[in-house]
Short mmCIF file of C-alpha atoms in Angstrom, two decimals:
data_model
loop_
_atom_site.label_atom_id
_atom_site.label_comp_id
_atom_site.label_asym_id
_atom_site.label_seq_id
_atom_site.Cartn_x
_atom_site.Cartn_y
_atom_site.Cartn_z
CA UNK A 1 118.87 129.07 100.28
CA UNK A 2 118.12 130.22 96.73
CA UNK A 3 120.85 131.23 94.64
CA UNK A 4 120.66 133.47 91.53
CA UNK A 5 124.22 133.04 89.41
CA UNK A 6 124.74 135.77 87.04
CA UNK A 7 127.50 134.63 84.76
CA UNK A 8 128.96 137.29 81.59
CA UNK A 9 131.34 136.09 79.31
CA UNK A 10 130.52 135.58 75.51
CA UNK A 11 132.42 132.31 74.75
CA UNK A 12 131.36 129.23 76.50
CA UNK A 13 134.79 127.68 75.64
CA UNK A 14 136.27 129.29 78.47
CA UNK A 15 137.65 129.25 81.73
CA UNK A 16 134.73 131.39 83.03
CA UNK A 17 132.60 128.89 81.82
CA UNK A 18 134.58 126.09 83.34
CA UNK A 19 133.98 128.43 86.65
CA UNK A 20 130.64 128.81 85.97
CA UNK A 21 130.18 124.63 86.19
CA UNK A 22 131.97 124.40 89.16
CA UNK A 23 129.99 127.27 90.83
CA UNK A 24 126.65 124.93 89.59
CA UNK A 25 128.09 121.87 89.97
CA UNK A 26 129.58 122.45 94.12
CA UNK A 27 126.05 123.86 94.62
CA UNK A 28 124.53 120.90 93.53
CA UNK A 29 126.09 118.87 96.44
CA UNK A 30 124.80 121.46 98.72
CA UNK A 31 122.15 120.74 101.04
CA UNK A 32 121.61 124.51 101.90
CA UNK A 33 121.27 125.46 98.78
CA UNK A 34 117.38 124.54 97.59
CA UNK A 35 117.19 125.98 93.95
CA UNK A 36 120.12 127.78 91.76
CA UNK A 37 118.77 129.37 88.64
CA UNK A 38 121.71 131.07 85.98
CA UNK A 39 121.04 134.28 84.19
CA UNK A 40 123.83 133.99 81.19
CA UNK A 41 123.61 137.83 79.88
CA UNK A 42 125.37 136.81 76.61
CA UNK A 43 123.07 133.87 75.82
CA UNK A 44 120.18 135.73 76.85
CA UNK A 45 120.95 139.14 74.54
CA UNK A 46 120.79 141.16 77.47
CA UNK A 47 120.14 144.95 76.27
CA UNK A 48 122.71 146.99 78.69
CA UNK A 49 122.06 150.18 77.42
CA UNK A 50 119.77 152.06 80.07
CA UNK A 51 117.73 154.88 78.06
CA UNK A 52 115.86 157.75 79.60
CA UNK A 53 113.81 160.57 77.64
CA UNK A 54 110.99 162.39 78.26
CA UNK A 55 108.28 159.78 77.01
CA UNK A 56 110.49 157.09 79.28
CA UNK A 57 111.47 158.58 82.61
CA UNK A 58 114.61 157.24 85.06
CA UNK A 59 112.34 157.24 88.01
CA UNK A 60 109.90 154.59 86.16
CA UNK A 61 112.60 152.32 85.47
CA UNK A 62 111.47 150.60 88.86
CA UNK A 63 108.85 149.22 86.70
CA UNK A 64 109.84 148.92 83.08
CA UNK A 65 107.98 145.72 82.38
CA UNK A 66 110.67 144.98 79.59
CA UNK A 67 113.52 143.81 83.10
CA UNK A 68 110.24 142.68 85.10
CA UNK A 69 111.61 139.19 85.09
CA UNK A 70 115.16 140.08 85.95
CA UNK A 71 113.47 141.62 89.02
CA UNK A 72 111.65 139.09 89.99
CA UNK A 73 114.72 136.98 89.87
CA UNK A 74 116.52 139.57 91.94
CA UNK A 75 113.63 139.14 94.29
CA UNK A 76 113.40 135.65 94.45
CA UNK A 77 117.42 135.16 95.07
CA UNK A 78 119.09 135.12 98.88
CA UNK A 79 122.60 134.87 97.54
CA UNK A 80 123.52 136.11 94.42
CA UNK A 81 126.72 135.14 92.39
CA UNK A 82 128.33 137.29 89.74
CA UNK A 83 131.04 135.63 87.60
CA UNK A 84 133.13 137.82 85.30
CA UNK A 85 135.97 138.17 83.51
CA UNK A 86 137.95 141.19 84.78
CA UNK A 87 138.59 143.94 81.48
CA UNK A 88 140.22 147.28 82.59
CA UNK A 89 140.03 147.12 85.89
CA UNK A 90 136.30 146.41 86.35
CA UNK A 91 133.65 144.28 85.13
CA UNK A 92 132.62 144.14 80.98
CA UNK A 93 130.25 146.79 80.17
CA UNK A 94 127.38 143.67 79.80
CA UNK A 95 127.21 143.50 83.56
CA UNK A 96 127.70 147.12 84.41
CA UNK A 97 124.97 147.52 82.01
CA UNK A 98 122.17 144.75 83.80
CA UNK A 99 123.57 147.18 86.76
CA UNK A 100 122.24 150.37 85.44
CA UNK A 101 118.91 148.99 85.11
CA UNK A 102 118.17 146.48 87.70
CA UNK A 103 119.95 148.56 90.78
CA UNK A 104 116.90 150.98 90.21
CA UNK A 105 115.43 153.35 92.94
CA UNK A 106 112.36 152.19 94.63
CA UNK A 107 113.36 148.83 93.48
CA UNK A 108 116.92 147.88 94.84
CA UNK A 109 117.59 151.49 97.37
CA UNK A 110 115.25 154.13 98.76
CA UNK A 111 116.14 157.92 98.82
CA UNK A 112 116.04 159.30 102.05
CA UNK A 113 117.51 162.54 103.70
CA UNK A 114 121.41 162.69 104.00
CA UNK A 115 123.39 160.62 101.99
CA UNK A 116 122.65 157.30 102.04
CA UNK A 117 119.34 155.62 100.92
CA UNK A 118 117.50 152.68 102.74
CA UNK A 119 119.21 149.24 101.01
CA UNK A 120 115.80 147.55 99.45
CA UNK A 121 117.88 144.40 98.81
CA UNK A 122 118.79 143.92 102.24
CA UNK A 123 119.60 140.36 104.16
CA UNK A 124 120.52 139.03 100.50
CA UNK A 125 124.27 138.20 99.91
CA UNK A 126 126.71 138.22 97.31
CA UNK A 127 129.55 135.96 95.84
CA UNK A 128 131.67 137.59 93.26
CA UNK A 129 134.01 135.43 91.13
CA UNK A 130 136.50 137.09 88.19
CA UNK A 131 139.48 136.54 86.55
CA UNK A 132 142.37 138.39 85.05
CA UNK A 133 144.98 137.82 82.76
CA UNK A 134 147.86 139.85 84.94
CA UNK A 135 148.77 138.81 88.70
CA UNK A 136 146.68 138.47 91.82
CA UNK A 137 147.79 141.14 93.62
CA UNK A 138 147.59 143.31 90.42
CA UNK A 139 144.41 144.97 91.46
CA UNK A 140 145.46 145.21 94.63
CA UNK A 141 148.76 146.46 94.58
CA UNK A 142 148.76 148.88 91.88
CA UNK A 143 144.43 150.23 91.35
CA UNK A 144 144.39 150.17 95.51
CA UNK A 145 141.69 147.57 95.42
CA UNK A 146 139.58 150.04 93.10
CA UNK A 147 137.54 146.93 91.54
CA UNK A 148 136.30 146.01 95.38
CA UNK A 149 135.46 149.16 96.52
CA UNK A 150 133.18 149.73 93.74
CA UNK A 151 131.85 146.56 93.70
CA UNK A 152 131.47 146.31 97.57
CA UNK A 153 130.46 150.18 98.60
CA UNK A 154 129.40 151.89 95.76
CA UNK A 155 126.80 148.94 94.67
CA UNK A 156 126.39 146.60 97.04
CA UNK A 157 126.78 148.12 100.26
CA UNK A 158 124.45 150.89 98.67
CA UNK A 159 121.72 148.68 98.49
CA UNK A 160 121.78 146.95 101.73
CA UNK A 161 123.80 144.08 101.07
CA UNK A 162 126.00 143.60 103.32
CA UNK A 163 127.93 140.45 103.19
CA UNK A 164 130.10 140.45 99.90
CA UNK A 165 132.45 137.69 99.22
CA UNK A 166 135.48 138.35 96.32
CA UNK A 167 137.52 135.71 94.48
CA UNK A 168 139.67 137.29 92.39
CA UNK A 169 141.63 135.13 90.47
CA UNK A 170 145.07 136.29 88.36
CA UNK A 171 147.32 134.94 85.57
CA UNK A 172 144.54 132.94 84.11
CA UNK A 173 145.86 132.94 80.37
CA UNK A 174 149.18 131.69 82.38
CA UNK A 175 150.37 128.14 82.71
CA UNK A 176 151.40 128.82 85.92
CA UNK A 177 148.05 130.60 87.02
CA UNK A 178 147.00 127.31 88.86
CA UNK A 179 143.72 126.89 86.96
CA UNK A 180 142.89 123.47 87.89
CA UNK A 181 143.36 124.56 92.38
CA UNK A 182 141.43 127.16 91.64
CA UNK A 183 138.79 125.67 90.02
CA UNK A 184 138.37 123.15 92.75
CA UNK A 185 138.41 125.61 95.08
CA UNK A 186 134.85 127.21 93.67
CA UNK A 187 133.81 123.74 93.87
CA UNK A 188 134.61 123.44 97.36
CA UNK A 189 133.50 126.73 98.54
CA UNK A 190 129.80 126.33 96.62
CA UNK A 191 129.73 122.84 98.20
CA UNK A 192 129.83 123.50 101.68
CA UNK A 193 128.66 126.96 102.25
CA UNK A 194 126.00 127.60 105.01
CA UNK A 195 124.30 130.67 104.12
CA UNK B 1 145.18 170.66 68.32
CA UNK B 2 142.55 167.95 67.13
CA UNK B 3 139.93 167.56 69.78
CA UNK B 4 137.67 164.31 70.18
CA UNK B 5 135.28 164.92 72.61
CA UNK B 6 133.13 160.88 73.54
CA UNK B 7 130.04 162.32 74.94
CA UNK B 8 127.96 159.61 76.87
CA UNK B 9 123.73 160.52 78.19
CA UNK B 10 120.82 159.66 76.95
CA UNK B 11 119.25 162.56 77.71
CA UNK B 12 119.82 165.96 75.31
CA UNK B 13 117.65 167.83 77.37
CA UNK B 14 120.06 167.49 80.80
CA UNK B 15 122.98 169.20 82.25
CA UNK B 16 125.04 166.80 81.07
CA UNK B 17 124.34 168.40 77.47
CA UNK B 18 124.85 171.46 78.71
CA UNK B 19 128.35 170.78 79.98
CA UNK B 20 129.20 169.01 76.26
CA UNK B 21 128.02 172.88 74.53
CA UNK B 22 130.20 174.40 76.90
CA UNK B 23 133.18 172.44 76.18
CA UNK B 24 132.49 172.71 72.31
CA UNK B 25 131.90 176.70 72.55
CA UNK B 26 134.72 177.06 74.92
CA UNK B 27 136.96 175.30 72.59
CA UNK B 28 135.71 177.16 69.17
CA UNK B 29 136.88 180.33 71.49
CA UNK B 30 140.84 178.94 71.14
CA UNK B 31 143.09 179.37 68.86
CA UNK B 32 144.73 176.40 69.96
CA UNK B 33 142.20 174.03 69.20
CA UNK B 34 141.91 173.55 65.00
CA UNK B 35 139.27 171.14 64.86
CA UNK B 36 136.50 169.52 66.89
CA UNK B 37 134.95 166.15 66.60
CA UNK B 38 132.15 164.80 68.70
CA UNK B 39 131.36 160.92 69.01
CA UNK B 40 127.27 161.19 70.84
CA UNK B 41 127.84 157.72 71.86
CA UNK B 42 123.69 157.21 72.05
CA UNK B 43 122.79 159.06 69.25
CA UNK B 44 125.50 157.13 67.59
CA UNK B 45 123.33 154.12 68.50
CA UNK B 46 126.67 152.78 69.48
CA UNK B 47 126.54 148.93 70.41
CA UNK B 48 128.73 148.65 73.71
CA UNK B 49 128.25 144.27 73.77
CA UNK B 50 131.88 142.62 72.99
CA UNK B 51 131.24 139.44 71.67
CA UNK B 52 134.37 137.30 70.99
CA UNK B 53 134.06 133.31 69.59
CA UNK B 54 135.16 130.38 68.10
CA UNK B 55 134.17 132.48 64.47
CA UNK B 56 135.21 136.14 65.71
CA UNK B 57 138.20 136.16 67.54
CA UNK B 58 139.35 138.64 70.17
CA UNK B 59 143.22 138.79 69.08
CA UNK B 60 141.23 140.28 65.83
CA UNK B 61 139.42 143.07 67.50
CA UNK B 62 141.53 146.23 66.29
CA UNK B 63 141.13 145.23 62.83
CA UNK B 64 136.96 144.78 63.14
CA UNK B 65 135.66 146.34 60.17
CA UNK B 66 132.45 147.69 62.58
CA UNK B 67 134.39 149.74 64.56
CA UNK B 68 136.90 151.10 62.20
CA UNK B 69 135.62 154.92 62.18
CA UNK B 70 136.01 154.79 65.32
CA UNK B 71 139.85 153.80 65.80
CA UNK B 72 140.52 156.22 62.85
CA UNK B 73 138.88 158.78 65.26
CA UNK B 74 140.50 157.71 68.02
CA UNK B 75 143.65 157.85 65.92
CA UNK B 76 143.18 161.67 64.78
CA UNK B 77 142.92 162.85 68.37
CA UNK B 78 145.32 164.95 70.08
CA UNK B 79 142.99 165.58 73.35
CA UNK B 80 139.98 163.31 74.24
CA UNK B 81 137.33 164.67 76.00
CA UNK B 82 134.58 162.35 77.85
CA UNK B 83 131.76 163.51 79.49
CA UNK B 84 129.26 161.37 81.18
CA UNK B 85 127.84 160.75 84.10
CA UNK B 86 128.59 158.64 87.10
CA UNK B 87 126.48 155.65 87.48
CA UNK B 88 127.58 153.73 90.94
CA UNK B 89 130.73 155.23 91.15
CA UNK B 90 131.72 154.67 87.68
CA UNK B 91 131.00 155.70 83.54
CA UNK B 92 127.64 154.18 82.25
CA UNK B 93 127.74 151.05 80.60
CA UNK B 94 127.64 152.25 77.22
CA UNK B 95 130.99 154.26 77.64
CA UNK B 96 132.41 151.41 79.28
CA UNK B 97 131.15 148.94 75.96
CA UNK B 98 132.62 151.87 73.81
CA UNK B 99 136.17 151.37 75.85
CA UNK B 100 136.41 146.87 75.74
CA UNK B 101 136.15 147.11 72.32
CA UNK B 102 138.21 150.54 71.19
CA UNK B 103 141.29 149.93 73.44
CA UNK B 104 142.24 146.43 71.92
CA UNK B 105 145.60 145.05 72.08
CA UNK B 106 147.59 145.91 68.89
CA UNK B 107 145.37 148.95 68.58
CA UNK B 108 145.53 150.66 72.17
CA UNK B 109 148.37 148.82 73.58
CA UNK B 110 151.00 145.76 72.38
CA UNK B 111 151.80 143.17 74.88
CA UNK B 112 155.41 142.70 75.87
CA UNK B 113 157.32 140.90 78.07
CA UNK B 114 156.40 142.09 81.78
CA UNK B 115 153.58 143.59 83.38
CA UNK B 116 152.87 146.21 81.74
CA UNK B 117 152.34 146.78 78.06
CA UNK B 118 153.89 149.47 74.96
CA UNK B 119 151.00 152.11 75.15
CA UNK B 120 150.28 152.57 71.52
CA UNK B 121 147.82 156.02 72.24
CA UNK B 122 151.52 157.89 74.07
CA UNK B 123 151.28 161.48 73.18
CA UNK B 124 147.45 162.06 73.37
CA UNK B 125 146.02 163.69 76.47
CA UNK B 126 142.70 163.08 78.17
CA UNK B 127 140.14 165.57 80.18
CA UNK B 128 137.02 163.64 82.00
CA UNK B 129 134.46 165.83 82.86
CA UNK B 130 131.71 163.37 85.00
CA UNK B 131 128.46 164.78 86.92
CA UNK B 132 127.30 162.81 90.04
CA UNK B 133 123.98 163.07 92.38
CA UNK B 134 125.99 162.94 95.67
CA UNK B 135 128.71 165.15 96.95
CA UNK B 136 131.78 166.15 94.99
CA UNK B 137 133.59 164.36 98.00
CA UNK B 138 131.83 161.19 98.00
CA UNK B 139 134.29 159.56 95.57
CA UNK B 140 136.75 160.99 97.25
CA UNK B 141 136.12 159.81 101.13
CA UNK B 142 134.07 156.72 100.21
CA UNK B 143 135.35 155.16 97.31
CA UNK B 144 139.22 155.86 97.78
CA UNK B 145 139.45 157.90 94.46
CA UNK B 146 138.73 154.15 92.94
CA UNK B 147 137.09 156.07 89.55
CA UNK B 148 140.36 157.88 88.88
CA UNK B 149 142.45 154.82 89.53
CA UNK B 150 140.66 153.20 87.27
CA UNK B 151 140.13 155.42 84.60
CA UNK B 152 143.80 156.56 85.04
CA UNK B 153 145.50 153.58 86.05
CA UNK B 154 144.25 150.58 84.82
CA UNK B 155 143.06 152.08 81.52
CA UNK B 156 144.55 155.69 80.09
CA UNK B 157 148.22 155.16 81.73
CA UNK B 158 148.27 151.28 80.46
CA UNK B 159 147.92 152.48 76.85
CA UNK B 160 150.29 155.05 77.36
CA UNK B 161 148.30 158.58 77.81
CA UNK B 162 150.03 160.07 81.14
CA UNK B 163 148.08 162.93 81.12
CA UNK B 164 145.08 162.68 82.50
CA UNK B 165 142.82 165.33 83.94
CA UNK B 166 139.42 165.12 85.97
CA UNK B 167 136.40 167.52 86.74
CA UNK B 168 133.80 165.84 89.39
CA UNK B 169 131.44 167.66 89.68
CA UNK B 170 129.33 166.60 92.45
CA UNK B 171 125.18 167.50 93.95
CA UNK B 172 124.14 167.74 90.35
CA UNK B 173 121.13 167.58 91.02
CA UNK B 174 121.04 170.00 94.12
CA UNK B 175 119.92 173.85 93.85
CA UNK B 176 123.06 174.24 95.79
CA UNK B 177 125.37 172.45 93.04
CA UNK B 178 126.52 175.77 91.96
CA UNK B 179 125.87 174.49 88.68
CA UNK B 180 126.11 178.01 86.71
CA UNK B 181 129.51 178.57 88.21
CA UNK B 182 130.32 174.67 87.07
CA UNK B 183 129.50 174.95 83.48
CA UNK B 184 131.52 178.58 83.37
CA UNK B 185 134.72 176.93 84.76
CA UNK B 186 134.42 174.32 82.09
CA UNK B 187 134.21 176.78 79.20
CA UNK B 188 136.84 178.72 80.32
CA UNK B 189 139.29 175.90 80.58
CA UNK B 190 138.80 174.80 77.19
CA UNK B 191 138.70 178.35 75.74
CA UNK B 192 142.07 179.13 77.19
CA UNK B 193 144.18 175.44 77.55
CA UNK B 194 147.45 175.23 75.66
CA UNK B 195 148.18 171.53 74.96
#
């Protein structure tokens, strides 16, 4: 399995970051897991803003050579692993931004007639891991699982993939948020998982 | 009334600039409305990346020099108005870079004991106008309402704006989107709304 992690948080003194070694680190152990390669938005100076004008059309964007590589990394991936802080509900605008550009048509869905498209990223998978400063069942409780939905049918789903995992951890700027368990359990998971 | 209208496309030539002249004409038609400011958030070259570090701190954010005009703005407001489109069920990216760095604690909100904060923007009001390619009742069916829990919930409500309307406008890019009748119910609700 090849495994593209796509990790956005600015500060690499960080519990995302410490989440972001674990992720790498379990996956190392792995013997399912043949190559990992890390796309770190911030580091990179990632451009999220998606543009479209009459010299530069949406339906190009397919092809923009400027993302070509974030494609091909997109292409290259089976499982792909998003780790995020959680800021108003939803992802920071840095991911939603890669999003915009990379979730193209003709690259990641296919219009057809009615309402769904033809997923182009099909029989890839997904692993999202985020943290929030308020509770677990925050999201849950109170935005009716909002930040899933989204995530799960809106995007993913959309596109073809079909098996989405979510670890959504709360209270992280908490002592009693259990950092260190849930830490090890990212190591855990990455370590053992069979496809 | 002071009016701040956050207008969010790349595109002037689009019907999402044609909704933003209908909500500034409609609003020049009321006497209720005294002034009218519009933020173009890509015209503005706006930078939506929110970079916090070791050097730039994120308990600092609502006194960042860079993004001062834009609090005072914020500040002025009696109504916000955003219109944008919906990009996988949600704002684009830039509007969503716009919000992590405008609503910052002490500015937006003010932590307190509990779960949920002092709203520091109580008394303002909110109207979000969004287009979308699908049906008007794919957000509705699909996604669980999870863009108006979010926008409502987790974000306008948590800094202490209660009132919060929405206009989906859905098959924008249909010839059966009614799209005439669209932009006229958007000019008269700004020409004739009381507070």
């Amino acid at each position: 399995m090849k495994m593209l992690i796509i990790y956005t948080y600015p500060h690499h003194k960080s519990l995302n970051f410490a989440f972001l070694q674990n992720v790498i680190n379990g996956s190392k152990q792995n013997p399912n897991i043949k190559e990992v390669q890390v796309l770190d938005l911030y580091d990179e100076g990632f451009n999220p803003i998606l543009v479209f004008n009459e010299q530069k059309r949406r339906r190009d964007m397919h092809t923009d050579p400027a993302i070509e590589k974030y494609r091909q990394q997109l292409t290259w991936a089976d499982k792909i692993v998003f780790i995020y802080p959680m800021w108003w509900g939803r992802p920071p605008a840095m991911l939603l931004g890669y999003i915009d550009q990379l979730f193209a048509s003709n690259f990641a869905y296919k219009d057809k007639k009615g309402l769904f498209p033809e997923g182009l990223l099909k029989g890839k998978s997904v692993v999202c891991v985020s943290t929030m400063k308020g509770p677990t069942h925050y999201p849950f409780l109170w935005l009716n699982n909002a930040h899933k939905t989204l995530m799960k049918r809106a995007l993913f789903n959309f596109v073809g993939i079909k098996k989405v995992k979510f670890f959504e951890f709360g209270s992280m700027e908490s002592p009693k948020g259990k950092q260190k368990k849930k830490l090890e359990k990212i190591y855990k998971y990455f370590s053992k998982l069979d496809h």
